[in-house]
Every structure is written in C-alpha cells, then in structure tokens.
Amino acid sequence: MFIASLAPLMFLVGVIAGLDQYGQHRRLLENLQVYGAETDAVISYVDEENQRNGVDFLHPDGSPGFASVDWRYYAPDVYQSLKYGQTIRIIYIDALVSGSDRAVLAEHYDAVKAYPRIPPDIWWVLGVSLLLIVFKPQFVFLGMIDFSELLSPSFET
C-alpha cells in the first residue's frame, strides 16, 4: 500500500526520467551528425557493471582522445565480442560540446539511430504508476481518508 500511495510521485519521476533520456539520445544523434568523425580506437577498459567500454584514439591533429561506448544500443552478441585491447572503428564527437566524451560503433551506427528515444524501463515505471492512479485512485488519497474506507468498494456511507 505504501508503494501505491507513491504512484503520483512515481509517475512524475518517470516523466522526468523519460524526458531526460529523450533529450540525451536526441542530443547524441544531433552531435554525431554535426560533429561526428570516424576513426580507429583501442578498447582501454571494459565496464560490465555500467555496460560500457572506454576507448582511446587519436584526433586528426595527433592529440590523444578518449570516449566511452554505451552498450545499451547494441545486441548482446555485439558488445560481448568486444575485448580489452581490441581495435574497433568508432564515430566520436569531434567538438567541445555536451556529450563529447561519447562514441558509437561505426558499423552499428544504424542501431544507435533506431534505438528508442525513451527506453522500455521508463515506460514500465510510467505504465505501472499510471495504472495505479487510474484504477485505484483512492490510493492517491491514502493519508486523507479513514483507512477502513480505503478498502471498501465505494465511498458511500
């Protein structure tokens, strides 16, 4: 019941998280389109907990660069094949803009473009909390009415 009473808050947090994810993905795609540069990179670390790889590469002027490749855009067989020290082809953001520390796998760039702008886990939060609000609206008023009336089928006295 305590979780049900937090349904409006869960919905609000879901909306904020969804808008944030949408904005991050949209910004990544825009920056890759405008400032994207393709190069070879060496995987410098594999972070299975956060599901990403770090890659080292050289900018066209010869200066060293670093970026992270997020696994969420790719099929499991793609990111499981990536190993420490492996050379891969990436598209990175070659400008000092927000998200310039991110890169994508060049041969799987279409998967990044096709990835849903709002991930499925956010839709679950929104859906469950909205269902609680719609089908059990009395839980929204949990602290405002008598507990015995909360579980009754109607509010008639």
PDB file of C-alpha atoms in Angstrom:
ATOM      1  CA  MET A   1       0.000   0.000   0.000  1.00  0.00           C
ATOM      2  CA  PHE A   2       2.859   2.349   0.726  1.00  0.00           C
ATOM      3  CA  ILE A   3       4.133   1.951  -2.830  1.00  0.00           C
ATOM      4  CA  ALA A   4       0.659   2.532  -4.224  1.00  0.00           C
ATOM      5  CA  SER A   5       0.403   5.816  -2.362  1.00  0.00           C
ATOM      6  CA  LEU A   6       3.570   6.946  -4.104  1.00  0.00           C
ATOM      7  CA  ALA A   7       2.057   6.365  -7.559  1.00  0.00           C
ATOM      8  CA  PRO A   8       1.745  10.078  -8.436  1.00  0.00           C
ATOM      9  CA  LEU A   9       5.354  10.625  -7.403  1.00  0.00           C
ATOM     10  CA  MET A  10       6.473   7.573  -9.391  1.00  0.00           C
ATOM     11  CA  PHE A  11       4.626   8.905 -12.420  1.00  0.00           C
ATOM     12  CA  LEU A  12       6.251  12.335 -12.082  1.00  0.00           C
ATOM     13  CA  VAL A  13       9.711  10.806 -11.706  1.00  0.00           C
ATOM     14  CA  GLY A  14       9.005   8.599 -14.734  1.00  0.00           C
ATOM     15  CA  VAL A  15       8.031  11.607 -16.844  1.00  0.00           C
ATOM     16  CA  ILE A  16      11.166  13.497 -15.803  1.00  0.00           C
ATOM     17  CA  ALA A  17      13.407  10.478 -16.451  1.00  0.00           C
ATOM     18  CA  GLY A  18      11.743   9.862 -19.817  1.00  0.00           C
ATOM     19  CA  LEU A  19      12.231  13.458 -20.926  1.00  0.00           C
ATOM     20  CA  ASP A  20      15.855  13.335 -19.772  1.00  0.00           C
ATOM     21  CA  GLN A  21      16.551  10.117 -21.705  1.00  0.00           C
ATOM     22  CA  TYR A  22      14.825  11.530 -24.779  1.00  0.00           C
ATOM     23  CA  GLY A  23      16.928  14.698 -24.617  1.00  0.00           C
ATOM     24  CA  GLN A  24      20.202  12.829 -24.105  1.00  0.00           C
ATOM     25  CA  HIS A  25      19.598  10.495 -27.041  1.00  0.00           C
ATOM     26  CA  ARG A  26      18.425  13.304 -29.323  1.00  0.00           C
ATOM     27  CA  ARG A  27      21.490  15.400 -28.399  1.00  0.00           C
ATOM     28  CA  LEU A  28      23.822  12.445 -29.049  1.00  0.00           C
ATOM     29  CA  LEU A  29      22.366  11.862 -32.517  1.00  0.00           C
ATOM     30  CA  GLU A  30      22.487  15.578 -33.385  1.00  0.00           C
ATOM     31  CA  ASN A  31      26.091  15.927 -32.192  1.00  0.00           C
ATOM     32  CA  LEU A  32      27.166  12.819 -34.095  1.00  0.00           C
ATOM     33  CA  GLN A  33      25.510  14.139 -37.242  1.00  0.00           C
ATOM     34  CA  VAL A  34      27.056  17.622 -36.987  1.00  0.00           C
ATOM     35  CA  TYR A  35      30.437  16.922 -35.343  1.00  0.00           C
ATOM     36  CA  GLY A  36      30.891  13.195 -35.939  1.00  0.00           C
ATOM     37  CA  ALA A  37      34.278  11.900 -37.052  1.00  0.00           C
ATOM     38  CA  GLU A  38      35.223   8.307 -37.747  1.00  0.00           C
ATOM     39  CA  THR A  39      38.476   6.749 -36.588  1.00  0.00           C
ATOM     40  CA  ASP A  40      40.076   3.578 -35.253  1.00  0.00           C
ATOM     41  CA  ALA A  41      40.196   3.209 -31.477  1.00  0.00           C
ATOM     42  CA  VAL A  42      41.591   0.736 -28.955  1.00  0.00           C
ATOM     43  CA  ILE A  43      39.387  -0.514 -26.119  1.00  0.00           C
ATOM     44  CA  SER A  44      41.110   0.671 -22.931  1.00  0.00           C
ATOM     45  CA  TYR A  45      38.618  -0.698 -20.408  1.00  0.00           C
ATOM     46  CA  VAL A  46      35.519  -2.863 -20.233  1.00  0.00           C
ATOM     47  CA  ASP A  47      32.981  -1.890 -17.559  1.00  0.00           C
ATOM     48  CA  GLU A  48      30.420  -4.697 -17.388  1.00  0.00           C
ATOM     49  CA  GLU A  49      28.675  -3.203 -14.358  1.00  0.00           C
ATOM     50  CA  ASN A  50      27.824   0.061 -16.139  1.00  0.00           C
ATOM     51  CA  GLN A  51      27.640  -1.637 -19.547  1.00  0.00           C
ATOM     52  CA  ARG A  52      30.159   0.423 -21.462  1.00  0.00           C
ATOM     53  CA  ASN A  53      33.654   0.408 -22.912  1.00  0.00           C
ATOM     54  CA  GLY A  54      36.295   3.088 -22.804  1.00  0.00           C
ATOM     55  CA  VAL A  55      38.237   3.701 -25.997  1.00  0.00           C
ATOM     56  CA  ASP A  56      41.473   5.575 -26.716  1.00  0.00           C
ATOM     57  CA  PHE A  57      42.046   7.133 -30.138  1.00  0.00           C
ATOM     58  CA  LEU A  58      43.945   9.893 -31.898  1.00  0.00           C
ATOM     59  CA  HIS A  59      42.332  13.086 -33.187  1.00  0.00           C
ATOM     60  CA  PRO A  60      43.231  14.165 -36.755  1.00  0.00           C
ATOM     61  CA  ASP A  61      45.772  16.641 -35.318  1.00  0.00           C
ATOM     62  CA  GLY A  62      47.528  13.794 -33.462  1.00  0.00           C
ATOM     63  CA  SER A  63      46.300  14.649 -29.960  1.00  0.00           C
ATOM     64  CA  PRO A  64      45.036  11.746 -27.826  1.00  0.00           C
ATOM     65  CA  GLY A  65      41.318  11.297 -27.286  1.00  0.00           C
ATOM     66  CA  PHE A  66      39.114   9.218 -25.034  1.00  0.00           C
ATOM     67  CA  ALA A  67      35.428   8.314 -25.240  1.00  0.00           C
ATOM     68  CA  SER A  68      33.011   5.765 -23.824  1.00  0.00           C
ATOM     69  CA  VAL A  69      30.845   3.434 -25.877  1.00  0.00           C
ATOM     70  CA  ASP A  70      27.492   2.660 -24.254  1.00  0.00           C
ATOM     71  CA  TRP A  71      26.323  -0.939 -24.760  1.00  0.00           C
ATOM     72  CA  ARG A  72      22.581  -0.306 -24.480  1.00  0.00           C
ATOM     73  CA  TYR A  73      22.296   0.443 -28.194  1.00  0.00           C
ATOM     74  CA  TYR A  74      23.645  -2.905 -29.372  1.00  0.00           C
ATOM     75  CA  ALA A  75      22.613  -6.546 -29.391  1.00  0.00           C
ATOM     76  CA  PRO A  76      24.258  -8.713 -26.692  1.00  0.00           C
ATOM     77  CA  ASP A  77      26.415 -10.586 -29.207  1.00  0.00           C
ATOM     78  CA  VAL A  78      27.927  -7.279 -30.386  1.00  0.00           C
ATOM     79  CA  TYR A  79      29.091  -5.979 -27.002  1.00  0.00           C
ATOM     80  CA  GLN A  80      30.071  -9.431 -25.729  1.00  0.00           C
ATOM     81  CA  SER A  81      32.517  -9.687 -28.622  1.00  0.00           C
ATOM     82  CA  LEU A  82      34.349  -6.514 -27.522  1.00  0.00           C
ATOM     83  CA  LYS A  83      37.555  -7.291 -25.626  1.00  0.00           C
ATOM     84  CA  TYR A  84      40.206  -5.231 -23.865  1.00  0.00           C
ATOM     85  CA  GLY A  85      42.932  -4.106 -26.303  1.00  0.00           C
ATOM     86  CA  GLN A  86      40.807  -4.777 -29.390  1.00  0.00           C
ATOM     87  CA  THR A  87      40.897  -2.202 -32.207  1.00  0.00           C
ATOM     88  CA  ILE A  88      37.447  -1.058 -33.330  1.00  0.00           C
ATOM     89  CA  ARG A  89      36.044   1.582 -35.675  1.00  0.00           C
ATOM     90  CA  ILE A  90      34.111   4.346 -33.891  1.00  0.00           C
ATOM     91  CA  ILE A  91      32.281   7.567 -34.629  1.00  0.00           C
ATOM     92  CA  TYR A  92      33.078  10.150 -31.968  1.00  0.00           C
ATOM     93  CA  ILE A  93      32.040  13.773 -31.381  1.00  0.00           C
ATOM     94  CA  ASP A  94      34.950  15.952 -32.523  1.00  0.00           C
ATOM     95  CA  ALA A  95      33.953  19.164 -30.727  1.00  0.00           C
ATOM     96  CA  LEU A  96      33.762  20.523 -27.194  1.00  0.00           C
ATOM     97  CA  VAL A  97      30.029  20.134 -26.770  1.00  0.00           C
ATOM     98  CA  SER A  98      27.812  18.317 -24.293  1.00  0.00           C
ATOM     99  CA  GLY A  99      28.362  14.578 -24.649  1.00  0.00           C
ATOM    100  CA  SER A 100      31.685  14.911 -26.461  1.00  0.00           C
ATOM    101  CA  ASP A 101      33.039  12.060 -24.329  1.00  0.00           C
ATOM    102  CA  ARG A 102      30.726   9.543 -26.029  1.00  0.00           C
ATOM    103  CA  ALA A 103      31.245   7.453 -29.133  1.00  0.00           C
ATOM    104  CA  VAL A 104      29.364   4.772 -31.060  1.00  0.00           C
ATOM    105  CA  LEU A 105      30.481   1.755 -33.034  1.00  0.00           C
ATOM    106  CA  ALA A 106      30.729   2.823 -36.672  1.00  0.00           C
ATOM    107  CA  GLU A 107      29.476  -0.441 -38.152  1.00  0.00           C
ATOM    108  CA  HIS A 108      26.428  -0.397 -35.835  1.00  0.00           C
ATOM    109  CA  TYR A 109      25.544   3.293 -36.140  1.00  0.00           C
ATOM    110  CA  ASP A 110      22.115   2.367 -37.556  1.00  0.00           C
ATOM    111  CA  ALA A 111      21.329   0.518 -34.313  1.00  0.00           C
ATOM    112  CA  VAL A 112      22.011   3.727 -32.364  1.00  0.00           C
ATOM    113  CA  LYS A 113      19.709   5.707 -34.656  1.00  0.00           C
ATOM    114  CA  ALA A 114      16.983   3.046 -34.363  1.00  0.00           C
ATOM    115  CA  TYR A 115      17.204   2.796 -30.558  1.00  0.00           C
ATOM    116  CA  PRO A 116      14.007   4.068 -28.885  1.00  0.00           C
ATOM    117  CA  ARG A 117      14.481   7.585 -27.584  1.00  0.00           C
ATOM    118  CA  ILE A 118      12.656   6.664 -24.364  1.00  0.00           C
ATOM    119  CA  PRO A 119      13.896   3.249 -23.138  1.00  0.00           C
ATOM    120  CA  PRO A 120      11.435   0.475 -22.215  1.00  0.00           C
ATOM    121  CA  ASP A 121      12.299   0.563 -18.496  1.00  0.00           C
ATOM    122  CA  ILE A 122      10.962   4.131 -18.283  1.00  0.00           C
ATOM    123  CA  TRP A 123       7.709   3.054 -19.974  1.00  0.00           C
ATOM    124  CA  TRP A 124       7.267   0.390 -17.267  1.00  0.00           C
ATOM    125  CA  VAL A 125       7.542   2.971 -14.481  1.00  0.00           C
ATOM    126  CA  LEU A 126       5.080   5.263 -16.246  1.00  0.00           C
ATOM    127  CA  GLY A 127       2.661   2.445 -17.064  1.00  0.00           C
ATOM    128  CA  VAL A 128       2.514   0.839 -13.629  1.00  0.00           C
ATOM    129  CA  SER A 129       2.137   4.141 -11.811  1.00  0.00           C
ATOM    130  CA  LEU A 130      -0.499   5.372 -14.255  1.00  0.00           C
ATOM    131  CA  LEU A 131      -2.470   2.125 -13.878  1.00  0.00           C
ATOM    132  CA  LEU A 132      -2.438   2.545 -10.092  1.00  0.00           C
ATOM    133  CA  ILE A 133      -3.667   6.122 -10.402  1.00  0.00           C
ATOM    134  CA  VAL A 134      -6.398   5.246 -12.917  1.00  0.00           C
ATOM    135  CA  PHE A 135      -7.736   2.001 -11.457  1.00  0.00           C
ATOM    136  CA  LYS A 136      -7.167   2.647  -7.737  1.00  0.00           C
ATOM    137  CA  PRO A 137      -7.451   6.425  -7.342  1.00  0.00           C
ATOM    138  CA  GLN A 138      -8.325   6.032  -3.666  1.00  0.00           C
ATOM    139  CA  PHE A 139      -4.677   5.118  -3.009  1.00  0.00           C
ATOM    140  CA  VAL A 140      -3.690   8.627  -4.050  1.00  0.00           C
ATOM    141  CA  PHE A 141      -5.652   9.928  -1.042  1.00  0.00           C
ATOM    142  CA  LEU A 142      -4.290   7.325   1.385  1.00  0.00           C
ATOM    143  CA  GLY A 143      -3.462   9.793   4.141  1.00  0.00           C
ATOM    144  CA  MET A 144      -6.585  11.920   3.688  1.00  0.00           C
ATOM    145  CA  ILE A 145      -9.348   9.422   4.402  1.00  0.00           C
ATOM    146  CA  ASP A 146     -10.053   6.848   7.062  1.00  0.00           C
ATOM    147  CA  PHE A 147      -8.161   3.600   6.420  1.00  0.00           C
ATOM    148  CA  SER A 148     -11.321   1.473   6.814  1.00  0.00           C
ATOM    149  CA  GLU A 149     -12.986   3.410   3.996  1.00  0.00           C
ATOM    150  CA  LEU A 150      -9.966   2.982   1.757  1.00  0.00           C
ATOM    151  CA  LEU A 151     -10.514  -0.718   1.214  1.00  0.00           C
ATOM    152  CA  SER A 152     -14.295  -0.505   0.838  1.00  0.00           C
ATOM    153  CA  PRO A 153     -15.663  -0.875  -2.719  1.00  0.00           C
ATOM    154  CA  SER A 154     -17.262   2.579  -2.667  1.00  0.00           C
ATOM    155  CA  PHE A 155     -17.084   5.751  -0.646  1.00  0.00           C
ATOM    156  CA  GLU A 156     -20.793   5.785   0.194  1.00  0.00           C
ATOM    157  CA  THR A 157     -21.679   5.975   3.902  1.00  0.00           C
TER     158      THR A 157
END
